[in-house]
Structures are given as C-alpha cells and as structure tokens.
Amino acid sequence: MIPKRITFQARIYFILNYILHGVIELGKKVVVTGVPGVGKTTVINGAMERLAAQGVSYTAVNFGTFMFDVAQKENLVSNRDEMRKLGKDAQKRLQQAAASGIAAMSGDANIIIDTHSSVKTPTGFLAGLPEWVLRELMPDLVVLVETDPDQILMRRLGDDSRVRDMEGARAITEHQEFNRAVAAAYAMYTGCTIKIVRNENFLLERGIDDLVGVLR
Ligand code: AP5
C-alpha cells in the first residue's frame, strides 16, 4: 500500500515503480537517540559521509529542529534547550507536529531521525517516541548511542553553544538506563530492532563503523 502522507513526487515514484516492477519499495527509517551531548549528530554525520562514498544515500533530519521551528513561530521559546522545560502538553503538541512533518517528507528515501529516546523534563522523563510519534514514523530501527557518563559530562562542559542542565554521572547513568527501558517498548509497539552503538572518546571511528553496519 502507498503511504498516505508523502510528497506528490514520492507518490508518482511509488506508482511508476509498482507499474514497472510490481513492487513498492519503502526507504529505511532509522531513529538515532542518546542523551544530550553523547555525540548522536557526530556519529550520524560520520556514518552518512562513509555511506555516501559507498553509494548509499541517507537524509538526516533533526526532530528537535522540527519542534523548534514550530515553538519559535508560536513564541514559546527563545532557544532549543528551553523546549524540555515547557509544559507536558505543549511538548506533546510539538512532538506531534514534528512527527507529521517528518512522515510527510519520507517515502522512498532512506532517512535518519536524530532525536531522543526520552527527554528529561522538570516533572520527570518524557517519552521521545510515544505512540502518536511512532504511529507516524514506524521506524525500522532504533539506535541508542551511549558512552560512559563521565565522558558525556566532559563533552557537555566543553560545548558552550548549548544551555545544558548540569547533572552528575549518576543522573546520566539513570537517563541512559531509562532510554534502554523505553526503547524496549518502542520495539514491542513497532517490531523495530534496537541497536546500541558506543561512541567513546578516541574511538569515534568504531562508533561510526557500528552505525554504518546497520544502515547499509
Ligand atoms: P537536540 O538538538 O537533539 O539536543 P541534544 O541531544 O542536546 O543534541 P546535541 O546536538 O547537543 O547532542 P549530540 O548527542 O548530537 O552530540 P554532538 O554530536 O553535538 O534536541 C534539542 C531539544 O529538542 C531537546 O532538548 C528536546 O527538548 C527536543 N526534542 C528532540 N527530540 C525530541 C522528542 N522526540 N520528543 C520531545 N522532545 C524532543 O556532540 C557533542 C560534543 O561531543 C561535540 O563537541 C562533539 O565534538 C563531541 N564528541 C562527539 N563524539 C565524540 C567522541 N567520540 N570523542 C570525543 N568527543 C566527541
């Protein structure tokens, strides 16, 4: 069946492909998650560069950017780090808007969605991929990028372009554990697989290798 929410060009592609080959090929949808500052974007960029050299093309989208575009238009926040402090209902509405926007642009393209398994808010962990987001995205694979909490702490301290919540190694460990737990629920709901990629200091290339291995 042709997906309902895709661009006109993608719809034409599906129809032609169906007429010519009798098949409808969908692109791969991969969700890459990890606590703030673990290096999701760095690993994604490295993997995309390597895959492009091998002729495998992916488009990367940042879920937070989709949310931020809407939040800014509505004058809700002045920077992306304020979004996790918004009320639960506002964050849910922004999630919904981001999920529909991303679902509408996918289709036959391979897509990587850079986002969070859970978001730490003032009132507790908020699922990054609740049912209304999963229903739109239906990922084939969810990747958890992880490393040791002290490395994450140092990376956050070294990045002054963002407004990070200061937390210790124990809190980061707890967040990474919660991310794994909630990812299990995503696998149960969608049938996607879960891959854990380690992104350790001085071993970025190994993390990129691991991600490339599941994206190919
Ligand atoms: P987003 O922009 O995704 O926030 P983030 O996780 O803080 O993203 P960063 O880009 O800072 O971290 P990163 O893990 O990509 O690390 P990076 O590669 O830059 O989201 C913004 C907001 O949107 C969220 O706070 C939330 O409110 C909202 N949001 C998003 N998705 C949501 C969802 N599904 N539901 C609800 N809300 C959602 O690397 C960090 C640093 O580490 C860099 O300096 C880098 O050079 C360094 N580094 C990386 N790898 C290594 C390595 N191996 N060795 C040494 N240094 C390294």
Short mmCIF file of C-alpha atoms and ligand atoms in Angstrom, two decimals:
data_model
loop_
_atom_site.label_atom_id
_atom_site.label_comp_id
_atom_site.label_asym_id
_atom_site.label_seq_id
_atom_site.Cartn_x
_atom_site.Cartn_y
_atom_site.Cartn_z
CA MET A 1 0.00 0.00 0.00
CA ILE A 2 1.27 3.51 -0.77
CA PRO A 3 1.84 5.51 2.43
CA LYS A 4 -0.86 8.16 2.93
CA ARG A 5 1.31 11.15 3.84
CA ILE A 6 4.06 11.55 1.25
CA THR A 7 5.03 14.21 -1.27
CA PHE A 8 3.49 14.27 -4.76
CA GLN A 9 6.84 13.26 -6.34
CA ALA A 10 7.20 10.29 -3.97
CA ARG A 11 3.65 9.17 -4.79
CA ILE A 12 4.45 9.26 -8.54
CA TYR A 13 7.65 7.25 -7.84
CA PHE A 14 5.67 4.58 -5.98
CA ILE A 15 3.06 4.30 -8.72
CA LEU A 16 5.66 4.05 -11.53
CA ASN A 17 7.69 1.51 -9.56
CA TYR A 18 4.57 -0.54 -8.96
CA ILE A 19 3.57 -0.47 -12.65
CA LEU A 20 7.12 -1.33 -13.84
CA HIS A 21 8.24 -3.83 -11.20
CA GLY A 22 5.09 -4.82 -9.31
CA VAL A 23 6.72 -3.79 -6.02
CA ILE A 24 6.59 -0.84 -3.69
CA GLU A 25 9.94 -0.14 -2.08
CA LEU A 26 9.98 1.99 1.03
CA GLY A 27 13.12 3.72 2.30
CA LYS A 28 14.64 2.70 5.61
CA LYS A 29 13.58 4.77 8.61
CA VAL A 30 16.19 4.85 11.34
CA VAL A 31 15.79 6.72 14.61
CA VAL A 32 19.07 7.64 16.34
CA THR A 33 18.81 8.56 20.01
CA GLY A 34 21.01 9.28 23.01
CA VAL A 35 21.29 11.61 25.97
CA PRO A 36 22.25 15.25 25.21
CA GLY A 37 25.90 15.59 24.22
CA VAL A 38 26.59 11.85 23.76
CA GLY A 39 27.53 12.55 20.13
CA LYS A 40 24.48 11.48 18.09
CA THR A 41 24.98 14.13 15.42
CA THR A 42 28.74 13.49 15.22
CA VAL A 43 28.24 9.74 14.68
CA ILE A 44 25.37 10.28 12.20
CA ASN A 45 27.44 12.71 10.12
CA GLY A 46 30.41 10.32 10.05
CA ALA A 47 28.20 7.39 9.02
CA MET A 48 26.44 9.37 6.27
CA GLU A 49 29.75 10.50 4.83
CA ARG A 50 31.06 6.94 4.72
CA LEU A 51 27.83 5.56 3.24
CA ALA A 52 27.69 8.27 0.58
CA ALA A 53 31.18 7.17 -0.56
CA GLN A 54 29.75 3.64 -0.93
CA GLY A 55 26.76 4.91 -2.93
CA VAL A 56 24.22 4.52 -0.11
CA SER A 57 22.28 7.69 0.44
CA TYR A 58 20.53 8.82 3.63
CA THR A 59 18.86 12.09 4.54
CA ALA A 60 19.28 13.15 8.17
CA VAL A 61 16.63 15.22 9.94
CA ASN A 62 16.74 16.59 13.45
CA PHE A 63 13.46 16.06 15.31
CA GLY A 64 14.30 18.89 17.76
CA THR A 65 14.71 21.33 14.86
CA PHE A 66 11.22 20.49 13.57
CA MET A 67 9.86 21.09 17.08
CA PHE A 68 11.86 24.28 17.50
CA ASP A 69 10.58 25.79 14.22
CA VAL A 70 7.01 25.48 15.48
CA ALA A 71 7.89 26.59 19.04
CA GLN A 72 9.64 29.69 17.72
CA LYS A 73 6.74 30.64 15.43
CA GLU A 74 4.46 30.46 18.45
CA ASN A 75 6.90 32.49 20.60
CA LEU A 76 7.11 29.68 23.14
CA VAL A 77 10.90 29.58 23.47
CA SER A 78 13.99 31.56 22.50
CA ASN A 79 16.39 28.60 22.25
CA ARG A 80 16.04 24.84 21.70
CA ASP A 81 17.13 23.98 25.23
CA GLU A 82 14.05 25.72 26.65
CA MET A 83 11.72 23.25 24.92
CA ARG A 84 12.23 20.48 27.51
CA LYS A 85 11.11 22.96 30.20
CA LEU A 86 7.74 23.62 28.53
CA GLY A 87 4.60 22.04 29.99
CA LYS A 88 3.97 18.40 29.06
CA ASP A 89 1.03 19.22 26.79
CA ALA A 90 2.99 21.84 24.84
CA GLN A 91 5.85 19.38 24.32
CA LYS A 92 3.42 16.69 23.17
CA ARG A 93 1.89 19.07 20.65
CA LEU A 94 5.33 20.00 19.29
CA GLN A 95 6.24 16.29 19.07
CA GLN A 96 3.09 15.64 17.07
CA ALA A 97 3.88 18.50 14.68
CA ALA A 98 7.46 17.26 14.20
CA ALA A 99 6.36 13.66 13.62
CA SER A 100 3.81 14.62 10.95
CA GLY A 101 6.31 16.93 9.23
CA ILE A 102 8.93 14.18 9.08
CA ALA A 103 6.44 11.50 7.99
CA ALA A 104 5.32 13.74 5.14
CA MET A 105 8.85 14.11 3.79
CA SER A 106 9.90 10.45 3.96
CA GLY A 107 8.51 7.89 1.49
CA ASP A 108 11.09 6.11 -0.65
CA ALA A 109 14.13 7.91 0.81
CA ASN A 110 16.37 6.40 3.48
CA ILE A 111 16.01 8.67 6.45
CA ILE A 112 17.82 9.11 9.79
CA ILE A 113 15.89 10.89 12.53
CA ASP A 114 18.20 12.45 15.15
CA THR A 115 16.19 12.59 18.38
CA HIS A 116 15.78 11.36 21.96
CA SER A 117 14.53 8.10 23.41
CA SER A 118 13.42 10.14 26.41
CA VAL A 119 13.68 13.78 27.41
CA LYS A 120 14.48 14.86 30.96
CA THR A 121 11.88 17.47 31.93
CA PRO A 122 11.35 19.21 35.29
CA THR A 123 8.50 16.78 36.02
CA GLY A 124 10.31 13.58 35.03
CA PHE A 125 11.23 11.63 31.88
CA LEU A 126 9.04 12.27 28.83
CA ALA A 127 9.00 9.53 26.17
CA GLY A 128 10.63 10.84 22.98
CA LEU A 129 8.69 8.39 20.80
CA PRO A 130 5.24 7.99 22.34
CA GLU A 131 2.54 6.13 20.46
CA TRP A 132 1.43 9.16 18.39
CA VAL A 133 5.01 9.69 17.19
CA LEU A 134 5.70 6.01 16.49
CA ARG A 135 2.46 5.69 14.51
CA GLU A 136 3.68 8.45 12.16
CA LEU A 137 7.30 7.32 11.90
CA MET A 138 7.11 3.49 12.16
CA PRO A 139 10.91 3.11 12.31
CA ASP A 140 12.71 0.00 11.06
CA LEU A 141 15.48 0.50 13.58
CA VAL A 142 16.08 2.50 16.77
CA VAL A 143 19.72 3.19 17.63
CA LEU A 144 20.85 4.11 21.15
CA VAL A 145 24.16 6.00 21.14
CA GLU A 146 25.82 5.59 24.53
CA THR A 147 29.09 6.06 26.33
CA ASP A 148 30.44 6.37 29.86
CA PRO A 149 28.72 9.13 31.87
CA ASP A 150 31.96 10.93 32.77
CA GLN A 151 32.78 11.31 29.05
CA ILE A 152 29.31 12.76 28.41
CA LEU A 153 29.76 15.17 31.30
CA MET A 154 33.06 16.43 29.87
CA ARG A 155 31.57 16.83 26.38
CA ARG A 156 28.70 18.89 27.80
CA LEU A 157 31.09 21.08 29.75
CA GLY A 158 33.17 21.63 26.61
CA ASP A 159 30.17 22.75 24.49
CA ASP A 160 29.24 26.35 25.29
CA SER A 161 26.92 26.64 22.26
CA ARG A 162 24.15 24.97 24.28
CA VAL A 163 22.39 25.54 27.59
CA ARG A 164 22.96 22.19 29.30
CA ASP A 165 21.38 21.06 32.55
CA MET A 166 24.17 20.37 34.99
CA GLU A 167 23.93 16.82 36.25
CA GLY A 168 26.35 14.28 37.63
CA ALA A 169 27.48 10.89 36.36
CA ARG A 170 24.83 9.03 38.37
CA ALA A 171 21.98 11.05 36.83
CA ILE A 172 23.39 10.49 33.33
CA THR A 173 23.60 6.73 34.02
CA GLU A 174 19.99 6.74 35.17
CA HIS A 175 18.94 8.59 32.00
CA GLN A 176 20.79 6.10 29.76
CA GLU A 177 19.15 3.19 31.63
CA PHE A 178 15.72 4.75 31.22
CA ASN A 179 16.41 5.21 27.49
CA ARG A 180 17.05 1.47 27.11
CA ALA A 181 13.92 0.58 29.03
CA VAL A 182 11.66 2.82 26.99
CA ALA A 183 13.32 1.67 23.72
CA ALA A 184 12.16 -1.86 24.56
CA ALA A 185 8.60 -0.52 24.49
CA TYR A 186 9.24 1.04 21.05
CA ALA A 187 10.40 -2.38 19.77
CA MET A 188 7.27 -4.02 21.18
CA TYR A 189 4.99 -1.47 19.53
CA THR A 190 6.58 -1.32 16.06
CA GLY A 191 8.58 -4.52 15.65
CA CYS A 192 11.70 -2.43 15.02
CA THR A 193 15.12 -3.65 16.09
CA ILE A 194 17.22 -1.87 18.72
CA LYS A 195 20.95 -1.32 18.20
CA ILE A 196 23.31 0.02 20.84
CA VAL A 197 26.27 1.99 19.43
CA ARG A 198 29.11 3.01 21.77
CA ASN A 199 30.68 6.40 21.00
CA GLU A 200 33.74 6.50 23.24
CA ASN A 201 36.48 9.09 23.45
CA PHE A 202 39.21 8.40 20.86
CA LEU A 203 37.03 5.66 19.36
CA LEU A 204 34.64 7.70 17.25
CA GLU A 205 35.55 5.68 14.12
CA ARG A 206 34.46 2.47 15.85
CA GLY A 207 31.08 4.02 16.67
CA ILE A 208 30.71 5.16 13.07
CA ASP A 209 31.62 1.63 11.84
CA ASP A 210 28.91 0.16 14.05
CA LEU A 211 26.28 2.56 12.77
CA VAL A 212 27.31 2.06 9.13
CA GLY A 213 26.95 -1.70 9.68
CA VAL A 214 23.25 -1.40 10.45
CA LEU A 215 22.46 1.33 7.91
CA ARG A 216 23.94 -0.36 4.84
P1 AP5 B 1 18.83 18.08 20.14
O1 AP5 B 1 19.30 19.23 19.37
O2 AP5 B 1 18.82 16.74 19.50
O3 AP5 B 1 19.63 18.09 21.52
P2 AP5 B 1 20.89 17.37 22.03
O4 AP5 B 1 20.73 15.95 22.29
O5 AP5 B 1 21.30 18.21 23.17
O6 AP5 B 1 21.83 17.45 20.77
P3 AP5 B 1 23.29 17.74 20.66
O7 AP5 B 1 23.45 18.05 19.21
O8 AP5 B 1 23.83 18.76 21.58
O9 AP5 B 1 23.94 16.39 21.16
P4 AP5 B 1 24.50 15.20 20.32
O10 AP5 B 1 24.26 13.95 21.09
O11 AP5 B 1 24.02 15.23 18.91
O12 AP5 B 1 26.04 15.48 20.42
P5 AP5 B 1 27.05 16.10 19.35
O13 AP5 B 1 27.25 15.17 18.18
O14 AP5 B 1 26.65 17.51 19.05
O15 AP5 B 1 17.39 18.33 20.72
C1 AP5 B 1 17.04 19.61 21.27
C2 AP5 B 1 15.78 19.51 22.06
O16 AP5 B 1 14.71 19.07 21.21
C3 AP5 B 1 15.79 18.52 23.21
O17 AP5 B 1 16.40 19.02 24.36
C4 AP5 B 1 14.29 18.31 23.41
O18 AP5 B 1 13.73 19.36 24.16
C5 AP5 B 1 13.74 18.38 21.98
N1 AP5 B 1 13.48 17.05 21.40
C6 AP5 B 1 14.20 16.40 20.47
N2 AP5 B 1 13.64 15.22 20.17
C7 AP5 B 1 12.51 15.14 20.96
C8 AP5 B 1 11.49 14.15 21.10
N3 AP5 B 1 11.48 13.02 20.38
N4 AP5 B 1 10.50 14.39 21.99
C9 AP5 B 1 10.48 15.53 22.74
N5 AP5 B 1 11.42 16.48 22.63
C10 AP5 B 1 12.42 16.28 21.75
O19 AP5 B 1 28.40 16.02 20.21
C11 AP5 B 1 28.53 16.74 21.42
C12 AP5 B 1 30.03 17.08 21.63
O20 AP5 B 1 30.76 15.87 21.85
C13 AP5 B 1 30.67 17.76 20.43
O21 AP5 B 1 31.54 18.74 20.90
C14 AP5 B 1 31.45 16.63 19.75
O22 AP5 B 1 32.57 17.09 19.05
C15 AP5 B 1 31.85 15.76 20.94
N6 AP5 B 1 32.04 14.36 20.59
C16 AP5 B 1 31.16 13.55 19.93
N7 AP5 B 1 31.66 12.31 19.82
C17 AP5 B 1 32.88 12.31 20.43
C18 AP5 B 1 33.89 11.33 20.65
N8 AP5 B 1 33.78 10.07 20.24
N9 AP5 B 1 35.00 11.70 21.32
C19 AP5 B 1 35.17 12.97 21.77
N10 AP5 B 1 34.26 13.96 21.59
C20 AP5 B 1 33.12 13.62 20.93
#
